[in-house]
C-alpha positions as YAML, in Angstrom:
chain: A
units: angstrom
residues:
- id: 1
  name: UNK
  ca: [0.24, 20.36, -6.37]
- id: 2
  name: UNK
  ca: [3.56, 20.18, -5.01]
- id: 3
  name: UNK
  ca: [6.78, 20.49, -7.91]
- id: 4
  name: UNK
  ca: [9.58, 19.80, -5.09]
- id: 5
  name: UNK
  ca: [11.23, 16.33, -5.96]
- id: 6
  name: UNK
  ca: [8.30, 15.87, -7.83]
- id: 7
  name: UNK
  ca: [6.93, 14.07, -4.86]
- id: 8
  name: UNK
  ca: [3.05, 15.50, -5.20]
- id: 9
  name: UNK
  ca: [0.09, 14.85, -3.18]
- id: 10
  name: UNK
  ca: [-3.30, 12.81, -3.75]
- id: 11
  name: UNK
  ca: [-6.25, 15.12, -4.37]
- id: 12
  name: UNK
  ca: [-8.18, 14.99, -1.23]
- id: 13
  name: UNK
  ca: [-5.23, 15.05, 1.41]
- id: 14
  name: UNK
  ca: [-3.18, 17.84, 3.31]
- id: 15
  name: UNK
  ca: [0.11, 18.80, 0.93]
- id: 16
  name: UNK
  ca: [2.96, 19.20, 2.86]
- id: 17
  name: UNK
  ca: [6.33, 21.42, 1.80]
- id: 18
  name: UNK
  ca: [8.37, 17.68, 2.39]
- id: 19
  name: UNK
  ca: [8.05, 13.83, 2.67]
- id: 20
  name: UNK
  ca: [5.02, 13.19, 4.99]
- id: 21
  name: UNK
  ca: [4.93, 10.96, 8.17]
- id: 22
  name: UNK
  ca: [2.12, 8.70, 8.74]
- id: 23
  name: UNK
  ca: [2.48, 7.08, 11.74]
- id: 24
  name: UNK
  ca: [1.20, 4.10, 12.55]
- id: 25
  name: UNK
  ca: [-1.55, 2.42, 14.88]
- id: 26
  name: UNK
  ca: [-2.09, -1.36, 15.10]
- id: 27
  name: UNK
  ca: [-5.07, -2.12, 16.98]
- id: 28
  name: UNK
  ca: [-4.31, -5.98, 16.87]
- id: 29
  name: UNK
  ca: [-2.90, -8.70, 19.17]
- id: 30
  name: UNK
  ca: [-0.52, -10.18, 16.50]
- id: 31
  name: UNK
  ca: [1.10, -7.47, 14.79]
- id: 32
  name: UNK
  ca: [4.90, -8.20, 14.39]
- id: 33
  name: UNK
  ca: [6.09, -4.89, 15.49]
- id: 34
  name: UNK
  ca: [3.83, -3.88, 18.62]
- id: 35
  name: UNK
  ca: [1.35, -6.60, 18.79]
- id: 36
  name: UNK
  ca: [-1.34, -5.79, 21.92]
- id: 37
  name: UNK
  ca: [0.28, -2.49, 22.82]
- id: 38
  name: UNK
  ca: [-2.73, -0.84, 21.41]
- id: 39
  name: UNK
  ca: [-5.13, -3.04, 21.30]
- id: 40
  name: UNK
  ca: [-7.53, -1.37, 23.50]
- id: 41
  name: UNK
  ca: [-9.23, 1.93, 22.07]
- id: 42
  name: UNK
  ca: [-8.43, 4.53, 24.70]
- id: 43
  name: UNK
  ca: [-4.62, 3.00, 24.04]
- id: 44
  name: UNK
  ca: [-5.00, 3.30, 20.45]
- id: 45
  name: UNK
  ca: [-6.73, 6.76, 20.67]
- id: 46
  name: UNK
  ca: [-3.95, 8.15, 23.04]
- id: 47
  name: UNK
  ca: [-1.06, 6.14, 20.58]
- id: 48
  name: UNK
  ca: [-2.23, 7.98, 17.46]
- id: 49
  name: UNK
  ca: [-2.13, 11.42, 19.82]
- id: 50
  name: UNK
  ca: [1.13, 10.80, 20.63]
- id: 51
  name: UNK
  ca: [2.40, 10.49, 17.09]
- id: 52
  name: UNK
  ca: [1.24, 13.03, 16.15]
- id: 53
  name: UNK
  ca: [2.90, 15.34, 18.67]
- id: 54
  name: UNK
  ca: [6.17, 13.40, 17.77]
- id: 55
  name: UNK
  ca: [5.39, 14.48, 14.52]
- id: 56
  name: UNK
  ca: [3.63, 12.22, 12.19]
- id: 57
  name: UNK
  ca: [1.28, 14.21, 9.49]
- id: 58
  name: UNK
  ca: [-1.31, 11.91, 9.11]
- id: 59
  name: UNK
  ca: [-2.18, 8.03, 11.19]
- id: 60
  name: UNK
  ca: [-2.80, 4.60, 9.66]
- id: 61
  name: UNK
  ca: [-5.22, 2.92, 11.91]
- id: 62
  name: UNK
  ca: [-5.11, -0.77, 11.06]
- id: 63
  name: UNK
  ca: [-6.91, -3.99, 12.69]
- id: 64
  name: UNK
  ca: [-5.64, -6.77, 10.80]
- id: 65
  name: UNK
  ca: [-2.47, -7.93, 10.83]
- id: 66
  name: UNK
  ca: [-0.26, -8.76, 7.60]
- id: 67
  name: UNK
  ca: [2.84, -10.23, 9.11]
- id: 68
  name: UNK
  ca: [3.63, -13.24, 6.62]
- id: 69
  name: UNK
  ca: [2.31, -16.09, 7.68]
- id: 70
  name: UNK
  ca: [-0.74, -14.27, 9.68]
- id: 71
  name: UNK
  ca: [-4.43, -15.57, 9.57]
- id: 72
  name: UNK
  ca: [-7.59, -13.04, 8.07]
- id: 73
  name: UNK
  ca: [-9.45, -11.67, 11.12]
- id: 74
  name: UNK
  ca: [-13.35, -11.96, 10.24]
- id: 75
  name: UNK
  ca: [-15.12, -8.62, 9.99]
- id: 76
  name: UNK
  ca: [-16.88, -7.89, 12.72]
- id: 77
  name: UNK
  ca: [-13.88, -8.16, 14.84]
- id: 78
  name: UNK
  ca: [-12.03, -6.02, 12.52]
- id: 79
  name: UNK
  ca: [-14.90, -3.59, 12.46]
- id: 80
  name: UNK
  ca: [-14.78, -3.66, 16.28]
- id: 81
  name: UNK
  ca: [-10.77, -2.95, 16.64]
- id: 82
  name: UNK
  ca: [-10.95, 0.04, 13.58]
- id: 83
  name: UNK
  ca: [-13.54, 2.05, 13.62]
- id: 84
  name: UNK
  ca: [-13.83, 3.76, 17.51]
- id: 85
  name: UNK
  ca: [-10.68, 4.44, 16.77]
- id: 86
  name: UNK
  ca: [-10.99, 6.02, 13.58]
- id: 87
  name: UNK
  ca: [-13.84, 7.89, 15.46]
- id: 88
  name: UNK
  ca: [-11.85, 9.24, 18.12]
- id: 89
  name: UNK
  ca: [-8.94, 10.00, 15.76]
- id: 90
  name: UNK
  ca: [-10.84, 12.06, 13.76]
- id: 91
  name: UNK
  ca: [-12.32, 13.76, 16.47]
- id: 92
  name: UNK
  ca: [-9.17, 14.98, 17.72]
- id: 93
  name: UNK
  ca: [-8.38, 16.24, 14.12]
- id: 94
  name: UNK
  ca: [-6.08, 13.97, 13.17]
- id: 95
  name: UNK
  ca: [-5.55, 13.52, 9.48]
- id: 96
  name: UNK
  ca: [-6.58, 9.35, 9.62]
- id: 97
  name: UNK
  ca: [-5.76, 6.86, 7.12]
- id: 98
  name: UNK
  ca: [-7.13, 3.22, 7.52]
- id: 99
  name: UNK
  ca: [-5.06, 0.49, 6.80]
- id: 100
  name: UNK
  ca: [-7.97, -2.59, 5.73]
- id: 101
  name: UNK
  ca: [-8.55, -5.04, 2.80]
- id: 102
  name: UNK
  ca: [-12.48, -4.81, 3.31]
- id: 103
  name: UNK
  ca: [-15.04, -2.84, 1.64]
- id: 104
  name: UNK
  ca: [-17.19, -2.67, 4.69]
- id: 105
  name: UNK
  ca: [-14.19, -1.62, 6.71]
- id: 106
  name: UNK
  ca: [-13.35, 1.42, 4.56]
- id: 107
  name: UNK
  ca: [-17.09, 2.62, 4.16]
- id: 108
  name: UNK
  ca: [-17.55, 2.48, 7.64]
- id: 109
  name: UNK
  ca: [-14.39, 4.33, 9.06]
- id: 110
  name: UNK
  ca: [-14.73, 6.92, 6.18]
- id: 111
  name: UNK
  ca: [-18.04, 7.57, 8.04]
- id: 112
  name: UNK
  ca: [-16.71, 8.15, 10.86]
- id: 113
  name: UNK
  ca: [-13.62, 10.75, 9.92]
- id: 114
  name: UNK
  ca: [-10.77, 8.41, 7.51]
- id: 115
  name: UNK
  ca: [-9.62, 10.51, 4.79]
- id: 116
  name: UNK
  ca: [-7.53, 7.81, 2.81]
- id: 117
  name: UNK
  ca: [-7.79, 4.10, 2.35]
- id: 118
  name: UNK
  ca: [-4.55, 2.41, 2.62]
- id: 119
  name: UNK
  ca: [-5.33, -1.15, 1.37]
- id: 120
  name: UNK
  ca: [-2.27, -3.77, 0.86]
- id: 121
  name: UNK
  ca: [-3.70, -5.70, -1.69]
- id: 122
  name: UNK
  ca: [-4.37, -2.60, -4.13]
- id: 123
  name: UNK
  ca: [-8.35, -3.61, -3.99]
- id: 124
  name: UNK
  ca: [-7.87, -7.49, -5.28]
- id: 125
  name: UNK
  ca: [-8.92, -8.81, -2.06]
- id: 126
  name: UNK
  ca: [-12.08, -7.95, -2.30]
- id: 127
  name: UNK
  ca: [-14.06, -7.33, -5.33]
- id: 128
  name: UNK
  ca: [-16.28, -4.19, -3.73]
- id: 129
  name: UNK
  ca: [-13.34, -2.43, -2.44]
- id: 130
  name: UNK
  ca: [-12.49, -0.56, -5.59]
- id: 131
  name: UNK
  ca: [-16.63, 0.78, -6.08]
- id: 132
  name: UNK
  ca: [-16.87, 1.55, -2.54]
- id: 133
  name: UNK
  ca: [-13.56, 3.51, -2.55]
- id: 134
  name: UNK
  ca: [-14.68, 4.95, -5.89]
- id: 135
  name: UNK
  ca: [-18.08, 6.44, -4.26]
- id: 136
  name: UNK
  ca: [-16.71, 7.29, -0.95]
- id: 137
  name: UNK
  ca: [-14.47, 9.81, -3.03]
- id: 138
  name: UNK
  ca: [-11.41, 9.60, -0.95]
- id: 139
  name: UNK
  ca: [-7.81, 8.56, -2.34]
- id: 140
  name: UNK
  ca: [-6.99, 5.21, -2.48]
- id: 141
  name: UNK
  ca: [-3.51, 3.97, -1.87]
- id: 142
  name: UNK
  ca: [-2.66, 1.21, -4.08]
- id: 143
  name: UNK
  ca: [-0.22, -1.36, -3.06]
- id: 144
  name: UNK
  ca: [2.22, -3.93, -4.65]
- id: 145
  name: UNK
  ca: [0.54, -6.85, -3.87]
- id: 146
  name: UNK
  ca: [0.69, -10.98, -4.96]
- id: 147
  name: UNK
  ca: [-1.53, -12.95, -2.16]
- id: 148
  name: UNK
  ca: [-2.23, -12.94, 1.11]
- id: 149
  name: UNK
  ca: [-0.20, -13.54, 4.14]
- id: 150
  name: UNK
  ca: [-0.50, -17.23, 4.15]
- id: 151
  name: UNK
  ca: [1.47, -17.78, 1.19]
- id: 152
  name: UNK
  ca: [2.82, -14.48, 0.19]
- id: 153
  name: UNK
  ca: [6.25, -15.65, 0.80]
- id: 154
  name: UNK
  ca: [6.32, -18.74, -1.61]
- id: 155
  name: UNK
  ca: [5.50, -15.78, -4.33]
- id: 156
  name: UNK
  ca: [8.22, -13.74, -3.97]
- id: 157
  name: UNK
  ca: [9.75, -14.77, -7.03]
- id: 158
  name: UNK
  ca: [11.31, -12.52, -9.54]
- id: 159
  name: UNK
  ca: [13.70, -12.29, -12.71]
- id: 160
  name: UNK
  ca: [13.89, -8.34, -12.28]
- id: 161
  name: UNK
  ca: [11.88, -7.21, -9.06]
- id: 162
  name: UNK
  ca: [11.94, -3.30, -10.09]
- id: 163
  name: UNK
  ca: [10.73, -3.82, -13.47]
- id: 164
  name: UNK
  ca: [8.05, -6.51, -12.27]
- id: 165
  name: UNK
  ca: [6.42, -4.53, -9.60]
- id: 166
  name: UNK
  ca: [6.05, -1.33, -12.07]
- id: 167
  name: UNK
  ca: [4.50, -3.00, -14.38]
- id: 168
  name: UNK
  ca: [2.36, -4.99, -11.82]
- id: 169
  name: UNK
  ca: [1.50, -1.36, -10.48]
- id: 170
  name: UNK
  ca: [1.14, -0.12, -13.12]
- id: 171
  name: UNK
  ca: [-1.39, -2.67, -14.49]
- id: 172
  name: UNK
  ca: [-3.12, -2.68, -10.83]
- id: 173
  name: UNK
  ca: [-3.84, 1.45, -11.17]
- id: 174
  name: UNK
  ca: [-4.88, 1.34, -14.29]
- id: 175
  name: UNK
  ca: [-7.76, -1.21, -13.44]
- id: 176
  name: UNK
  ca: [-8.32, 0.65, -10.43]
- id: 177
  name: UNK
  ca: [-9.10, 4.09, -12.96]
- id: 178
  name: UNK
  ca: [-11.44, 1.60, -14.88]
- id: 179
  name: UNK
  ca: [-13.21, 0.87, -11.48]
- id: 180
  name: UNK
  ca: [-13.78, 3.97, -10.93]
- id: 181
  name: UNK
  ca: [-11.69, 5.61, -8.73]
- id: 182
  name: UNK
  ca: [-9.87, 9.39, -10.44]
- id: 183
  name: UNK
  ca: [-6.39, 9.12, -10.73]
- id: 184
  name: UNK
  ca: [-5.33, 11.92, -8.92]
- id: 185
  name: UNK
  ca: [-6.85, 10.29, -6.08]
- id: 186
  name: UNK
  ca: [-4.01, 7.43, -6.46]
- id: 187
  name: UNK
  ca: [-1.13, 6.67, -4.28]
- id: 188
  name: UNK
  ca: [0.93, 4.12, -4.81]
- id: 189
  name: UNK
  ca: [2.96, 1.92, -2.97]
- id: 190
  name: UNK
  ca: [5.37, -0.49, -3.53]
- id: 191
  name: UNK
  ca: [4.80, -3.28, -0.51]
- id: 192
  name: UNK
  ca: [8.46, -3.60, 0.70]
- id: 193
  name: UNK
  ca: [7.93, -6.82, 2.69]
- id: 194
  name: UNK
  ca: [5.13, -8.14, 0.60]
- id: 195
  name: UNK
  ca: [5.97, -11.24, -1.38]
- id: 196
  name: UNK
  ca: [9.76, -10.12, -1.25]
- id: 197
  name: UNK
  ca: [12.90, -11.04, -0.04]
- id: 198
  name: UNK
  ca: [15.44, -8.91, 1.62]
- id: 199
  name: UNK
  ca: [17.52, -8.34, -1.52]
- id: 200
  name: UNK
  ca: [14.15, -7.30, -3.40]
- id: 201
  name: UNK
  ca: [13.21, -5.00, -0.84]
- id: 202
  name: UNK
  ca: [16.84, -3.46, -1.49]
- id: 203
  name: UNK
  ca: [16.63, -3.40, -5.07]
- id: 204
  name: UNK
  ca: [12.99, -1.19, -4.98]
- id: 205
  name: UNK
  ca: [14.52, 1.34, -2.23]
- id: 206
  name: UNK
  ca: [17.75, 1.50, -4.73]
- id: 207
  name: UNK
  ca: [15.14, 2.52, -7.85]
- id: 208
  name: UNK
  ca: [12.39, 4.63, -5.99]
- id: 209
  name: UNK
  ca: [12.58, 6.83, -9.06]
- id: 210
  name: UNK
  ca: [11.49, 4.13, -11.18]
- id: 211
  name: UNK
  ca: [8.70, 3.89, -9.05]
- id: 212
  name: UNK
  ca: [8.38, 7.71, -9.17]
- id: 213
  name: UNK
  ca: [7.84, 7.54, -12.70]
- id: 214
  name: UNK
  ca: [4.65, 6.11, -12.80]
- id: 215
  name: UNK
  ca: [3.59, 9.52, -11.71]
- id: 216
  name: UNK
  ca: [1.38, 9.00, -8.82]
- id: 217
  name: UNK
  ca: [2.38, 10.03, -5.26]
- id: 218
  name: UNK
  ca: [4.46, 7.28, -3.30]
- id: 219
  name: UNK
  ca: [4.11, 6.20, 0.14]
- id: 220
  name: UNK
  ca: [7.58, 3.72, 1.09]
- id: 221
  name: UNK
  ca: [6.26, 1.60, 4.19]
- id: 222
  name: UNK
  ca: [9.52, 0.33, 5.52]
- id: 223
  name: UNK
  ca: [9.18, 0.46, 8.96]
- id: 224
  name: UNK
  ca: [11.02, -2.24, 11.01]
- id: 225
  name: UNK
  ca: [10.70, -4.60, 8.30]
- id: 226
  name: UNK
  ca: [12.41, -7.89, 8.13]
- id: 227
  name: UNK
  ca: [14.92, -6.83, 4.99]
- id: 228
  name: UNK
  ca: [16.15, -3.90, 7.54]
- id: 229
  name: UNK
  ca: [16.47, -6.52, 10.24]
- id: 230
  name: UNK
  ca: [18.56, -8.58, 7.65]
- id: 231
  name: UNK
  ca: [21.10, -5.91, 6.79]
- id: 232
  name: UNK
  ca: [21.59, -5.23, 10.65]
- id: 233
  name: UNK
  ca: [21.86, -9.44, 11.56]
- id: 234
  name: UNK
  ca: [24.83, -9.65, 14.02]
- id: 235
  name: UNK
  ca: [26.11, -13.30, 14.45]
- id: 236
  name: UNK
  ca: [23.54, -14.89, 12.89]
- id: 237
  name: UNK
  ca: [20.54, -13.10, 14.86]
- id: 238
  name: UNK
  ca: [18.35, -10.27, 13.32]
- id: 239
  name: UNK
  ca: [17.66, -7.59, 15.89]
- id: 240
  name: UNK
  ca: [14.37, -7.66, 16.86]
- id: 241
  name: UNK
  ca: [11.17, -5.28, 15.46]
- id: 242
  name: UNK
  ca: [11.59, -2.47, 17.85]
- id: 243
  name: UNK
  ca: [15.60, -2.05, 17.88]
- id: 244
  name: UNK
  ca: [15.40, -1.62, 13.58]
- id: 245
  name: UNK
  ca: [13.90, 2.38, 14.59]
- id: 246
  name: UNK
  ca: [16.88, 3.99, 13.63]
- id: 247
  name: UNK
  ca: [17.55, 1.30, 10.34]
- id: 248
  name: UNK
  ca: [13.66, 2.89, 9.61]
- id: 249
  name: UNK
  ca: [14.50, 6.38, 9.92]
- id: 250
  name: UNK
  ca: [17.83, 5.69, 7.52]
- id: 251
  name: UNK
  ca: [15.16, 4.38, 4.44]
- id: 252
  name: UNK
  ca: [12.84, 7.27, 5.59]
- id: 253
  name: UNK
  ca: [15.34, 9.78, 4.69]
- id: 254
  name: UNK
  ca: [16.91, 8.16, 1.22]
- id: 255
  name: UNK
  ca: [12.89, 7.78, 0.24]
- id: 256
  name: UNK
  ca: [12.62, 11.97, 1.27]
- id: 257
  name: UNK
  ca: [14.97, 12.84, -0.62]
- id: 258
  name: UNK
  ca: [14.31, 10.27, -3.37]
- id: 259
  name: UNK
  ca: [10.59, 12.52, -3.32]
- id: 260
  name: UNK
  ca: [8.43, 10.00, -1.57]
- id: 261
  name: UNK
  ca: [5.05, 11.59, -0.64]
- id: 262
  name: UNK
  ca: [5.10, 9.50, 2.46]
- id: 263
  name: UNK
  ca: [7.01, 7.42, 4.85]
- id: 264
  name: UNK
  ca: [4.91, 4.62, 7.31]
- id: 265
  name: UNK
  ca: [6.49, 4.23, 10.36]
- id: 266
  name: UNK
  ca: [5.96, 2.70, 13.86]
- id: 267
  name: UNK
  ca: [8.25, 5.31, 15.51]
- id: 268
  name: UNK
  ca: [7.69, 9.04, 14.51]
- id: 269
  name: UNK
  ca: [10.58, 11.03, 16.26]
- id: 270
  name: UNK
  ca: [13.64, 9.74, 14.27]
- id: 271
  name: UNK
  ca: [11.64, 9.95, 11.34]
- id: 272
  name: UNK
  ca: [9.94, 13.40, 11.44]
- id: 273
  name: UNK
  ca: [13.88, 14.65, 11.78]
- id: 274
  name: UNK
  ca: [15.41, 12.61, 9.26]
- id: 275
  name: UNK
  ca: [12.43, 14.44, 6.70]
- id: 276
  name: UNK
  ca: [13.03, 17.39, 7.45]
- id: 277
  name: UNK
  ca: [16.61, 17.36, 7.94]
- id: 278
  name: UNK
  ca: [16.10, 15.87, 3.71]
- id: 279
  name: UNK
  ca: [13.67, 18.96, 3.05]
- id: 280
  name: UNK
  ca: [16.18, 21.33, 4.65]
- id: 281
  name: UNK
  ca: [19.16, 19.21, 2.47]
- id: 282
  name: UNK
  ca: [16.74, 19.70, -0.94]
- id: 283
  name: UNK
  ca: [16.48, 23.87, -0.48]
- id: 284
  name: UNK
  ca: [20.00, 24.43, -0.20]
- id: 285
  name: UNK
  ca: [20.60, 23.68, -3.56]
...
């Protein structure tokens, strides 16, 4: 395992001499930051191709959006937007992730070539996530996580946001271990967006190393979130999802060098510099 920054990777995955860059795919029609670009799987296929020759290490294919306020897609449909392009992902040789809430989702798409199951809700959406992940015997990223989109926004209440989610996290992996799943196969995330307000997203990108401390590789999904498009509000209008890429790449390189094992982004050029250009920073010393 990795010492530098104490940043670490999950047994089971690639380990890379810096932050990593997952790039991600959204094969939906809703998503808030590309919605329908890639919705169709040659699209999708090519899109994940492309990050990676901009750079990214390893692609999040997801087919449900969680944009507060968004509606569940059933799971066929879900099943049908995911896994061909998981398929022809993996195919290629990328290094896929897949970005689901379902069991069935992350069973099938590890079948067909996903190395690492990036679910939002941490396994509490559904109850067979955490035995199927647990059997499949691929890492399991474990996110900060109160409810679903619907209402996720009502719950972002909090007396001290940094200590809350760590212990929330903490609690979460713990019961994930119990379910079965080894804890070196743990990442852990701390859902900037997710049942928080701008200033809470803030406070958890200001205290990564609290988050660090829990001693489990940590992925900081940041990308063109709505707390970036809060700090850059002009005249009382936030910029919109695709003009907060360079806002992205600015969190992607204070999480690098705060040793995050990962940074999820939309855009992959800005971001596989600003991690490297951090790496580069870290072995001068």
């Amino acid at each position: 395992m990795s010492t530098l920054r104490g940043r670490g990777t999950a047994s089971g995955l690639p380990e890379w001499d810096r932050c990593a860059v997952m790039g991600v795919v959204n094969v939906t029609p809703d998503s808030f930051s590309d919605g329908g670009r890639w919705f169709d799987t040659t699209a999708a296929v090519k899109r994940g191709l492309d990050l990676v020759a901009e750079g990214a290490d390893l692609v999040d294919v997801g087919g449900e959006s969680t944009r507060p306020g968004a509606s569940r897609v059933d799971e066929d449909e879900e099943l049908r937007r995911v896994i061909p392009v998981v398929r022809g992902l993996a195919a290629e040789g990328v290094t896929v992730s897949v970005d689901t809430m379902r069991a069935s989702v992350a069973e099938r798409a590890v079948a067909a070539g996903a190395v690492l199951v990036n679910d939002v809700s941490g396994g509490l959406a559904d109850p067979r996530m955490v035995p199927a992940v647990a059997a499949s015997g691929v890492p399991f990223v474990v996110m900060h996580w109160r409810g679903f989109s619907q209402d996720m926004n009502a719950r972002a209440v909090y007396t001290d946001v940094v200590a809350e989610v760590v212990t929330e996290l903490r609690a979460r992996m713990d019961a994930v271990v119990e379910g079965g799943i080894a804890p070196e196969r743990i990442v852990i995330d701390p859902g900037l967006g997710f049942a928080k307000q701008a200033e809470h997203d803030l406070a958890l990108v200001a205290h990564l190393d609290e988050l660090r401390a829990l001693g489990r590789p940590l992925l900081v999904a940041a990308s063109r979130k709505r707390f970036l498009g809060h700090v850059l509000t002009k005249e009382g209008a936030p910029p919109p999802a695709r003009e907060r890429d360079a806002a992205t790449a600015a969190v992607s390189a204070i999480a690098a060098h705060e040793g995050a094992w990962a940074v999820r982004v939309h855009e992959v050029r800005a971001t596989a510099d600003a991690v490297r250009v951090a790496r580069a920073v870290e072995g001068a010393r």
